[in-house]
Amino acid sequence: MKRSLWLLLPLLLLAACTSSPDGPDDGDGGGGDTVPPAPSGPHWQPKPGLTWQWQLKGKLDPAVDVQVYDIDAVDQDAAAVADLHRRGRKVICYVSTGAWENWRPDAKRFPKEVLGKGNGWAGERWLDIRRTDVLEPLIAKRFDLCRAKGFDAIEPDNMDGYNNDTGFPLKAADQLKYNELIAKLAHDRGLAVGLKNDLDQIPQLLAHFDFAVNEQCAQYGECDKLTPFVRAGKAVFHVEYELPPAKFCAESKKLGLSSMEKKYDLLAWREPC
């Protein structure tokens, strides 16, 4: 059934308002001449066993023979996402939700009082996730950017601040509340969402997240903690940096993880299981 123009106008206005986290003049890396429509219908539900590529730095190589790409929200534009879709890939949007990054276009919008200690990466500081009054609208705008560019899902990073020296007295309950909020913000926009690390809270958060993304569970002997996702029919996208595939692939396949080796720079190079 055709919709009349007046019914379409609100959707067109919404798409225009969500084309970037800071508006058209903030250099958000949006790119592209048009804004893709917001996803409609049920969000994507990635299943165990999907192959994936995780590239956050360098010129994007879209030709890797995988089913899923995980790329940066700002550095990649809508045209890159559309190209990956034409190649038959699903595309995950990388967004740091638990740490501040000083090079992001919206970095100045984060007040100093929510910035904590460094998280070990240059230019990054932990966020006071208790301050949802400040963080929710900022993160929501970032997720709007993911939706506007046509991504299928979100990888929210730095989701385990309560287990780190952040400079704030964060408790497990604070992390649960924040992570549940992050999942809701993604789902409200028709996007799937993954739980990044935070292994100890998987039992409480499994129902809120559609997949998991994990770093180095094999190195630290923790991969069995991710099996609730697999048993629930949800993908686990797993990477190791310091172990060769021969050291973890057999166990990963047994557990049903989608595993590969990457370098810390997260360029295009990968060695899959």
PDB file of C-alpha atoms in Angstrom:
ATOM      1  CA  MET A   1       0.000   0.000   0.000  1.00  0.00           C
ATOM      2  CA  LYS A   2       1.379   3.423  -0.964  1.00  0.00           C
ATOM      3  CA  ARG A   3       1.872   5.941   1.800  1.00  0.00           C
ATOM      4  CA  SER A   4       0.853   9.517   1.234  1.00  0.00           C
ATOM      5  CA  LEU A   5       3.576  12.151   1.326  1.00  0.00           C
ATOM      6  CA  TRP A   6       2.429  13.676   4.584  1.00  0.00           C
ATOM      7  CA  LEU A   7       2.923  10.356   6.327  1.00  0.00           C
ATOM      8  CA  LEU A   8       6.487  10.098   5.000  1.00  0.00           C
ATOM      9  CA  LEU A   9       7.536  13.597   6.034  1.00  0.00           C
ATOM     10  CA  PRO A  10       8.182  12.746   9.732  1.00  0.00           C
ATOM     11  CA  LEU A  11      10.471   9.869   8.670  1.00  0.00           C
ATOM     12  CA  LEU A  12      12.373  12.086   6.275  1.00  0.00           C
ATOM     13  CA  LEU A  13      12.824  14.727   8.962  1.00  0.00           C
ATOM     14  CA  LEU A  14      14.053  12.086  11.424  1.00  0.00           C
ATOM     15  CA  ALA A  15      16.620  10.793   8.952  1.00  0.00           C
ATOM     16  CA  ALA A  16      17.864  14.327   8.334  1.00  0.00           C
ATOM     17  CA  CYS A  17      18.230  15.002  12.053  1.00  0.00           C
ATOM     18  CA  THR A  18      20.238  11.835  12.701  1.00  0.00           C
ATOM     19  CA  SER A  19      22.844  12.097   9.959  1.00  0.00           C
ATOM     20  CA  SER A  20      25.663  12.871  12.417  1.00  0.00           C
ATOM     21  CA  PRO A  21      26.254  13.119  16.170  1.00  0.00           C
ATOM     22  CA  ASP A  22      26.999  16.836  16.017  1.00  0.00           C
ATOM     23  CA  GLY A  23      25.182  18.189  12.980  1.00  0.00           C
ATOM     24  CA  PRO A  24      26.449  18.627   9.412  1.00  0.00           C
ATOM     25  CA  ASP A  25      29.365  20.951  10.211  1.00  0.00           C
ATOM     26  CA  ASP A  26      31.174  18.985  12.929  1.00  0.00           C
ATOM     27  CA  GLY A  27      33.290  16.761  10.708  1.00  0.00           C
ATOM     28  CA  ASP A  28      31.819  13.490  11.926  1.00  0.00           C
ATOM     29  CA  GLY A  29      33.022  11.561   8.911  1.00  0.00           C
ATOM     30  CA  GLY A  30      29.461  10.877   7.772  1.00  0.00           C
ATOM     31  CA  GLY A  31      30.251  11.032   4.074  1.00  0.00           C
ATOM     32  CA  GLY A  32      27.865   9.995   1.359  1.00  0.00           C
ATOM     33  CA  ASP A  33      25.320  12.135  -0.442  1.00  0.00           C
ATOM     34  CA  THR A  34      22.193  10.672   1.112  1.00  0.00           C
ATOM     35  CA  VAL A  35      21.187   9.413   4.531  1.00  0.00           C
ATOM     36  CA  PRO A  36      20.004   5.790   4.517  1.00  0.00           C
ATOM     37  CA  PRO A  37      16.606   5.158   6.102  1.00  0.00           C
ATOM     38  CA  ALA A  38      16.490   3.930   9.663  1.00  0.00           C
ATOM     39  CA  PRO A  39      16.271   0.135   9.966  1.00  0.00           C
ATOM     40  CA  SER A  40      12.743  -1.172  10.228  1.00  0.00           C
ATOM     41  CA  GLY A  41      11.306  -4.350  11.699  1.00  0.00           C
ATOM     42  CA  PRO A  42      13.075  -6.723  14.109  1.00  0.00           C
ATOM     43  CA  HIS A  43      16.773  -6.132  14.580  1.00  0.00           C
ATOM     44  CA  TRP A  44      19.425  -8.543  13.341  1.00  0.00           C
ATOM     45  CA  GLN A  45      20.047 -11.674  15.431  1.00  0.00           C
ATOM     46  CA  PRO A  46      23.562 -12.982  14.631  1.00  0.00           C
ATOM     47  CA  LYS A  47      23.905 -16.725  15.121  1.00  0.00           C
ATOM     48  CA  PRO A  48      26.948 -18.681  16.330  1.00  0.00           C
ATOM     49  CA  GLY A  49      29.493 -19.641  13.720  1.00  0.00           C
ATOM     50  CA  LEU A  50      29.429 -16.487  11.581  1.00  0.00           C
ATOM     51  CA  THR A  51      32.790 -15.434  10.146  1.00  0.00           C
ATOM     52  CA  TRP A  52      33.888 -11.871  10.833  1.00  0.00           C
ATOM     53  CA  GLN A  53      36.399  -9.128  10.185  1.00  0.00           C
ATOM     54  CA  TRP A  54      37.267  -6.423  12.704  1.00  0.00           C
ATOM     55  CA  GLN A  55      39.043  -3.418  11.185  1.00  0.00           C
ATOM     56  CA  LEU A  56      39.143  -0.135  13.057  1.00  0.00           C
ATOM     57  CA  LYS A  57      42.244   1.444  11.497  1.00  0.00           C
ATOM     58  CA  GLY A  58      43.662   2.064   8.041  1.00  0.00           C
ATOM     59  CA  LYS A  59      42.012   2.016   4.633  1.00  0.00           C
ATOM     60  CA  LEU A  60      39.080  -0.356   4.774  1.00  0.00           C
ATOM     61  CA  ASP A  61      39.525  -3.590   2.839  1.00  0.00           C
ATOM     62  CA  PRO A  62      35.971  -4.613   1.898  1.00  0.00           C
ATOM     63  CA  ALA A  63      36.983  -7.789   0.074  1.00  0.00           C
ATOM     64  CA  VAL A  64      37.677 -10.110   3.022  1.00  0.00           C
ATOM     65  CA  ASP A  65      35.588 -13.264   2.592  1.00  0.00           C
ATOM     66  CA  VAL A  66      33.509 -13.064   5.776  1.00  0.00           C
ATOM     67  CA  GLN A  67      29.860 -12.700   6.709  1.00  0.00           C
ATOM     68  CA  VAL A  68      30.223  -9.829   9.208  1.00  0.00           C
ATOM     69  CA  TYR A  69      32.326  -6.658   9.352  1.00  0.00           C
ATOM     70  CA  ASP A  70      32.938  -4.604  12.509  1.00  0.00           C
ATOM     71  CA  ILE A  71      34.106  -1.062  11.624  1.00  0.00           C
ATOM     72  CA  ASP A  72      34.322   2.390  13.189  1.00  0.00           C
ATOM     73  CA  ALA A  73      31.207   4.562  13.500  1.00  0.00           C
ATOM     74  CA  VAL A  74      32.920   7.824  12.502  1.00  0.00           C
ATOM     75  CA  ASP A  75      35.850   6.809  10.314  1.00  0.00           C
ATOM     76  CA  GLN A  76      33.644   4.891   7.862  1.00  0.00           C
ATOM     77  CA  ASP A  77      30.858   6.554   5.926  1.00  0.00           C
ATOM     78  CA  ALA A  78      27.454   5.429   4.717  1.00  0.00           C
ATOM     79  CA  ALA A  79      28.897   4.544   1.320  1.00  0.00           C
ATOM     80  CA  ALA A  80      31.302   2.049   2.926  1.00  0.00           C
ATOM     81  CA  VAL A  81      28.459   0.422   4.839  1.00  0.00           C
ATOM     82  CA  ALA A  82      26.333   0.249   1.692  1.00  0.00           C
ATOM     83  CA  ASP A  83      29.224  -1.306  -0.236  1.00  0.00           C
ATOM     84  CA  LEU A  84      29.629  -4.018   2.397  1.00  0.00           C
ATOM     85  CA  HIS A  85      25.898  -4.679   2.258  1.00  0.00           C
ATOM     86  CA  ARG A  86      26.101  -5.070  -1.529  1.00  0.00           C
ATOM     87  CA  ARG A  87      28.816  -7.652  -0.932  1.00  0.00           C
ATOM     88  CA  GLY A  88      26.457  -9.591   1.329  1.00  0.00           C
ATOM     89  CA  ARG A  89      27.967  -8.568   4.673  1.00  0.00           C
ATOM     90  CA  LYS A  90      26.267  -7.509   7.860  1.00  0.00           C
ATOM     91  CA  VAL A  91      27.991  -4.487   9.413  1.00  0.00           C
ATOM     92  CA  ILE A  92      28.622  -3.696  13.098  1.00  0.00           C
ATOM     93  CA  CYS A  93      29.231  -0.115  14.248  1.00  0.00           C
ATOM     94  CA  TYR A  94      32.100   0.338  16.728  1.00  0.00           C
ATOM     95  CA  VAL A  95      31.377   2.983  19.390  1.00  0.00           C
ATOM     96  CA  SER A  96      33.233   3.594  22.642  1.00  0.00           C
ATOM     97  CA  THR A  97      30.516   3.948  25.265  1.00  0.00           C
ATOM     98  CA  GLY A  98      32.519   3.561  28.471  1.00  0.00           C
ATOM     99  CA  ALA A  99      35.569   5.667  27.678  1.00  0.00           C
ATOM    100  CA  TRP A 100      36.192   9.155  26.280  1.00  0.00           C
ATOM    101  CA  GLU A 101      38.393   9.544  23.199  1.00  0.00           C
ATOM    102  CA  ASN A 102      39.967  12.950  22.717  1.00  0.00           C
ATOM    103  CA  TRP A 103      39.962  12.824  18.899  1.00  0.00           C
ATOM    104  CA  ARG A 104      36.231  12.288  18.414  1.00  0.00           C
ATOM    105  CA  PRO A 105      34.170  15.135  16.876  1.00  0.00           C
ATOM    106  CA  ASP A 106      31.963  15.322  19.963  1.00  0.00           C
ATOM    107  CA  ALA A 107      34.795  15.082  22.524  1.00  0.00           C
ATOM    108  CA  LYS A 108      34.254  18.654  23.784  1.00  0.00           C
ATOM    109  CA  ARG A 109      30.663  17.826  24.678  1.00  0.00           C
ATOM    110  CA  PHE A 110      31.784  15.564  27.530  1.00  0.00           C
ATOM    111  CA  PRO A 111      32.172  17.661  30.708  1.00  0.00           C
ATOM    112  CA  LYS A 112      35.401  17.260  32.651  1.00  0.00           C
ATOM    113  CA  GLU A 113      33.636  15.885  35.693  1.00  0.00           C
ATOM    114  CA  VAL A 114      32.716  12.663  33.857  1.00  0.00           C
ATOM    115  CA  LEU A 115      36.290  12.025  32.659  1.00  0.00           C
ATOM    116  CA  GLY A 116      38.312   9.663  34.807  1.00  0.00           C
ATOM    117  CA  LYS A 117      41.712   8.014  34.600  1.00  0.00           C
ATOM    118  CA  GLY A 118      43.318   6.808  31.396  1.00  0.00           C
ATOM    119  CA  ASN A 119      42.334   3.319  30.285  1.00  0.00           C
ATOM    120  CA  GLY A 120      45.727   2.374  28.893  1.00  0.00           C
ATOM    121  CA  TRP A 121      45.183   3.662  25.359  1.00  0.00           C
ATOM    122  CA  ALA A 122      46.540   7.025  24.198  1.00  0.00           C
ATOM    123  CA  GLY A 123      43.947   9.800  24.356  1.00  0.00           C
ATOM    124  CA  GLU A 124      41.342   7.718  26.175  1.00  0.00           C
ATOM    125  CA  ARG A 125      39.880   8.112  29.678  1.00  0.00           C
ATOM    126  CA  TRP A 126      37.247   6.148  31.533  1.00  0.00           C
ATOM    127  CA  LEU A 127      33.800   7.691  31.878  1.00  0.00           C
ATOM    128  CA  ASP A 128      31.741   8.006  35.033  1.00  0.00           C
ATOM    129  CA  ILE A 129      28.953   5.710  33.875  1.00  0.00           C
ATOM    130  CA  ARG A 130      26.844   6.656  36.901  1.00  0.00           C
ATOM    131  CA  ARG A 131      26.205  10.011  35.195  1.00  0.00           C
ATOM    132  CA  THR A 132      23.583   8.759  32.781  1.00  0.00           C
ATOM    133  CA  ASP A 133      21.990  12.205  32.830  1.00  0.00           C
ATOM    134  CA  VAL A 134      25.054  13.438  30.942  1.00  0.00           C
ATOM    135  CA  LEU A 135      26.035  10.344  28.976  1.00  0.00           C
ATOM    136  CA  GLU A 136      22.702   9.060  27.698  1.00  0.00           C
ATOM    137  CA  PRO A 137      22.021  11.915  25.231  1.00  0.00           C
ATOM    138  CA  LEU A 138      25.640  11.868  24.007  1.00  0.00           C
ATOM    139  CA  ILE A 139      25.657   8.114  23.407  1.00  0.00           C
ATOM    140  CA  ALA A 140      22.189   8.263  21.866  1.00  0.00           C
ATOM    141  CA  LYS A 141      23.483  10.717  19.244  1.00  0.00           C
ATOM    142  CA  ARG A 142      26.344   8.380  18.428  1.00  0.00           C
ATOM    143  CA  PHE A 143      23.902   5.515  17.968  1.00  0.00           C
ATOM    144  CA  ASP A 144      21.781   7.776  15.773  1.00  0.00           C
ATOM    145  CA  LEU A 145      24.853   8.147  13.554  1.00  0.00           C
ATOM    146  CA  CYS A 146      25.164   4.354  13.309  1.00  0.00           C
ATOM    147  CA  ARG A 147      21.518   4.089  12.333  1.00  0.00           C
ATOM    148  CA  ALA A 148      21.757   6.917   9.803  1.00  0.00           C
ATOM    149  CA  LYS A 149      24.724   5.273   8.094  1.00  0.00           C
ATOM    150  CA  GLY A 150      22.812   2.013   7.722  1.00  0.00           C
ATOM    151  CA  PHE A 151      24.659  -0.208  10.208  1.00  0.00           C
ATOM    152  CA  ASP A 152      23.016  -3.423  11.410  1.00  0.00           C
ATOM    153  CA  ALA A 153      24.402  -3.508  14.940  1.00  0.00           C
ATOM    154  CA  ILE A 154      26.552  -1.757  17.528  1.00  0.00           C
ATOM    155  CA  GLU A 155      29.690  -2.876  19.328  1.00  0.00           C
ATOM    156  CA  PRO A 156      29.812  -0.694  22.461  1.00  0.00           C
ATOM    157  CA  ASP A 157      33.351  -0.748  23.852  1.00  0.00           C
ATOM    158  CA  ASN A 158      34.770  -0.299  27.352  1.00  0.00           C
ATOM    159  CA  MET A 159      31.767  -1.894  29.036  1.00  0.00           C
ATOM    160  CA  ASP A 160      33.598  -3.165  32.129  1.00  0.00           C
ATOM    161  CA  GLY A 161      34.851  -0.033  33.860  1.00  0.00           C
ATOM    162  CA  TYR A 162      33.745  -1.282  37.273  1.00  0.00           C
ATOM    163  CA  ASN A 163      36.516  -3.918  37.067  1.00  0.00           C
ATOM    164  CA  ASN A 164      39.173  -1.294  36.334  1.00  0.00           C
ATOM    165  CA  ASP A 165      40.852   1.659  38.052  1.00  0.00           C
ATOM    166  CA  THR A 166      38.671   4.354  36.525  1.00  0.00           C
ATOM    167  CA  GLY A 167      39.043   7.087  39.126  1.00  0.00           C
ATOM    168  CA  PHE A 168      35.411   6.594  40.141  1.00  0.00           C
ATOM    169  CA  PRO A 169      33.974   4.261  42.813  1.00  0.00           C
ATOM    170  CA  LEU A 170      32.019   2.214  40.276  1.00  0.00           C
ATOM    171  CA  LYS A 171      30.155  -0.836  41.508  1.00  0.00           C
ATOM    172  CA  ALA A 172      28.841  -3.876  39.671  1.00  0.00           C
ATOM    173  CA  ALA A 173      25.307  -2.498  39.992  1.00  0.00           C
ATOM    174  CA  ASP A 174      26.393   0.721  38.256  1.00  0.00           C
ATOM    175  CA  GLN A 175      27.789  -1.277  35.352  1.00  0.00           C
ATOM    176  CA  LEU A 176      24.669  -3.417  35.035  1.00  0.00           C
ATOM    177  CA  LYS A 177      22.430  -0.365  34.942  1.00  0.00           C
ATOM    178  CA  TYR A 178      24.596   1.353  32.351  1.00  0.00           C
ATOM    179  CA  ASN A 179      25.000  -1.690  30.134  1.00  0.00           C
ATOM    180  CA  GLU A 180      21.264  -2.306  30.161  1.00  0.00           C
ATOM    181  CA  LEU A 181      20.765   1.326  29.121  1.00  0.00           C
ATOM    182  CA  ILE A 182      23.227   0.897  26.245  1.00  0.00           C
ATOM    183  CA  ALA A 183      21.330  -2.170  25.021  1.00  0.00           C
ATOM    184  CA  LYS A 184      18.029  -0.306  25.190  1.00  0.00           C
ATOM    185  CA  LEU A 185      19.380   2.677  23.239  1.00  0.00           C
ATOM    186  CA  ALA A 186      20.529   0.337  20.469  1.00  0.00           C
ATOM    187  CA  HIS A 187      17.311  -1.659  20.355  1.00  0.00           C
ATOM    188  CA  ASP A 188      15.213   1.505  20.343  1.00  0.00           C
ATOM    189  CA  ARG A 189      16.929   2.332  17.054  1.00  0.00           C
ATOM    190  CA  GLY A 190      16.351  -1.066  15.484  1.00  0.00           C
ATOM    191  CA  LEU A 191      19.973  -2.133  15.941  1.00  0.00           C
ATOM    192  CA  ALA A 192      21.405  -5.311  17.385  1.00  0.00           C
ATOM    193  CA  VAL A 193      23.934  -4.820  20.190  1.00  0.00           C
ATOM    194  CA  GLY A 194      26.865  -6.834  21.499  1.00  0.00           C
ATOM    195  CA  LEU A 195      28.247  -7.210  25.006  1.00  0.00           C
ATOM    196  CA  LYS A 196      31.946  -6.318  24.924  1.00  0.00           C
ATOM    197  CA  ASN A 197      33.998  -8.331  27.417  1.00  0.00           C
ATOM    198  CA  ASP A 198      32.380  -7.925  30.916  1.00  0.00           C
ATOM    199  CA  LEU A 199      32.380 -11.697  31.316  1.00  0.00           C
ATOM    200  CA  ASP A 200      31.360 -11.733  34.972  1.00  0.00           C
ATOM    201  CA  GLN A 201      28.017 -10.087  34.253  1.00  0.00           C
ATOM    202  CA  ILE A 202      26.970 -12.316  31.359  1.00  0.00           C
ATOM    203  CA  PRO A 203      24.331 -14.145  33.454  1.00  0.00           C
ATOM    204  CA  GLN A 204      22.542 -10.863  34.220  1.00  0.00           C
ATOM    205  CA  LEU A 205      23.030  -9.290  30.786  1.00  0.00           C
ATOM    206  CA  LEU A 206      22.506 -12.192  28.397  1.00  0.00           C
ATOM    207  CA  ALA A 207      18.840 -11.380  27.814  1.00  0.00           C
ATOM    208  CA  HIS A 208      19.675  -7.754  26.940  1.00  0.00           C
ATOM    209  CA  PHE A 209      22.355  -8.406  24.305  1.00  0.00           C
ATOM    210  CA  ASP A 210      22.195 -10.088  20.899  1.00  0.00           C
ATOM    211  CA  PHE A 211      25.813 -11.230  20.626  1.00  0.00           C
ATOM    212  CA  ALA A 212      29.159 -10.887  22.401  1.00  0.00           C
ATOM    213  CA  VAL A 213      32.524  -9.465  21.377  1.00  0.00           C
ATOM    214  CA  ASN A 214      35.523 -10.670  23.333  1.00  0.00           C
ATOM    215  CA  GLU A 215      39.235 -10.021  23.444  1.00  0.00           C
ATOM    216  CA  GLN A 216      41.725 -12.612  24.694  1.00  0.00           C
ATOM    217  CA  CYS A 217      39.464 -15.020  26.546  1.00  0.00           C
ATOM    218  CA  ALA A 218      41.759 -17.868  25.461  1.00  0.00           C
ATOM    219  CA  GLN A 219      44.887 -16.154  26.765  1.00  0.00           C
ATOM    220  CA  TYR A 220      43.241 -15.724  30.160  1.00  0.00           C
ATOM    221  CA  GLY A 221      41.412 -19.065  30.246  1.00  0.00           C
ATOM    222  CA  GLU A 222      37.936 -17.492  30.277  1.00  0.00           C
ATOM    223  CA  CYS A 223      36.272 -18.596  27.030  1.00  0.00           C
ATOM    224  CA  ASP A 224      33.933 -21.015  28.787  1.00  0.00           C
ATOM    225  CA  LYS A 225      32.236 -17.989  30.389  1.00  0.00           C
ATOM    226  CA  LEU A 226      30.934 -17.041  26.934  1.00  0.00           C
ATOM    227  CA  THR A 227      29.081 -20.301  26.313  1.00  0.00           C
ATOM    228  CA  PRO A 228      25.727 -18.942  27.608  1.00  0.00           C
ATOM    229  CA  PHE A 229      25.606 -16.791  24.462  1.00  0.00           C
ATOM    230  CA  VAL A 230      26.223 -19.781  22.210  1.00  0.00           C
ATOM    231  CA  ARG A 231      23.652 -21.911  24.038  1.00  0.00           C
ATOM    232  CA  ALA A 232      21.154 -19.085  23.558  1.00  0.00           C
ATOM    233  CA  GLY A 233      21.820 -19.100  19.797  1.00  0.00           C
ATOM    234  CA  LYS A 234      23.794 -15.846  19.888  1.00  0.00           C
ATOM    235  CA  ALA A 235      27.138 -15.294  18.167  1.00  0.00           C
ATOM    236  CA  VAL A 236      30.394 -14.733  20.025  1.00  0.00           C
ATOM    237  CA  PHE A 237      32.937 -12.751  17.980  1.00  0.00           C
ATOM    238  CA  HIS A 238      36.325 -13.460  19.546  1.00  0.00           C
ATOM    239  CA  VAL A 239      39.863 -12.213  18.906  1.00  0.00           C
ATOM    240  CA  GLU A 240      43.284 -13.065  20.280  1.00  0.00           C
ATOM    241  CA  TYR A 241      46.365 -10.863  19.917  1.00  0.00           C
ATOM    242  CA  GLU A 242      49.209 -12.766  21.545  1.00  0.00           C
ATOM    243  CA  LEU A 243      48.299 -16.380  20.788  1.00  0.00           C
ATOM    244  CA  PRO A 244      48.570 -18.014  17.344  1.00  0.00           C
ATOM    245  CA  PRO A 245      45.489 -19.860  16.036  1.00  0.00           C
ATOM    246  CA  ALA A 246      47.089 -23.219  16.816  1.00  0.00           C
ATOM    247  CA  LYS A 247      46.857 -22.300  20.499  1.00  0.00           C
ATOM    248  CA  PHE A 248      43.134 -21.476  20.624  1.00  0.00           C
ATOM    249  CA  CYS A 249      41.227 -22.532  17.506  1.00  0.00           C
ATOM    250  CA  ALA A 250      40.485 -26.103  18.551  1.00  0.00           C
ATOM    251  CA  GLU A 251      38.877 -24.943  21.785  1.00  0.00           C
ATOM    252  CA  SER A 252      37.108 -22.060  20.055  1.00  0.00           C
ATOM    253  CA  LYS A 253      35.506 -24.391  17.526  1.00  0.00           C
ATOM    254  CA  LYS A 254      34.461 -26.736  20.299  1.00  0.00           C
ATOM    255  CA  LEU A 255      32.784 -23.867  22.158  1.00  0.00           C
ATOM    256  CA  GLY A 256      31.154 -22.429  19.026  1.00  0.00           C
ATOM    257  CA  LEU A 257      33.053 -19.129  18.992  1.00  0.00           C
ATOM    258  CA  SER A 258      33.848 -17.099  15.865  1.00  0.00           C
ATOM    259  CA  SER A 259      37.566 -16.649  16.470  1.00  0.00           C
ATOM    260  CA  MET A 260      40.609 -15.129  14.801  1.00  0.00           C
ATOM    261  CA  GLU A 261      44.003 -13.656  15.560  1.00  0.00           C
ATOM    262  CA  LYS A 262      44.502  -9.910  15.040  1.00  0.00           C
ATOM    263  CA  LYS A 263      47.283  -7.412  15.666  1.00  0.00           C
ATOM    264  CA  TYR A 264      46.692  -4.729  18.291  1.00  0.00           C
ATOM    265  CA  ASP A 265      46.570  -2.082  15.559  1.00  0.00           C
ATOM    266  CA  LEU A 266      43.327  -3.622  14.209  1.00  0.00           C
ATOM    267  CA  LEU A 267      44.258  -3.050  10.589  1.00  0.00           C
ATOM    268  CA  ALA A 268      43.000  -5.407   7.894  1.00  0.00           C
ATOM    269  CA  TRP A 269      45.328  -8.332   8.685  1.00  0.00           C
ATOM    270  CA  ARG A 270      43.660 -11.354  10.262  1.00  0.00           C
ATOM    271  CA  GLU A 271      44.336 -15.049  10.775  1.00  0.00           C
ATOM    272  CA  PRO A 272      41.017 -16.862  11.251  1.00  0.00           C
ATOM    273  CA  CYS A 273      40.377 -20.251  12.759  1.00  0.00           C
TER     274      CYS A 273
END
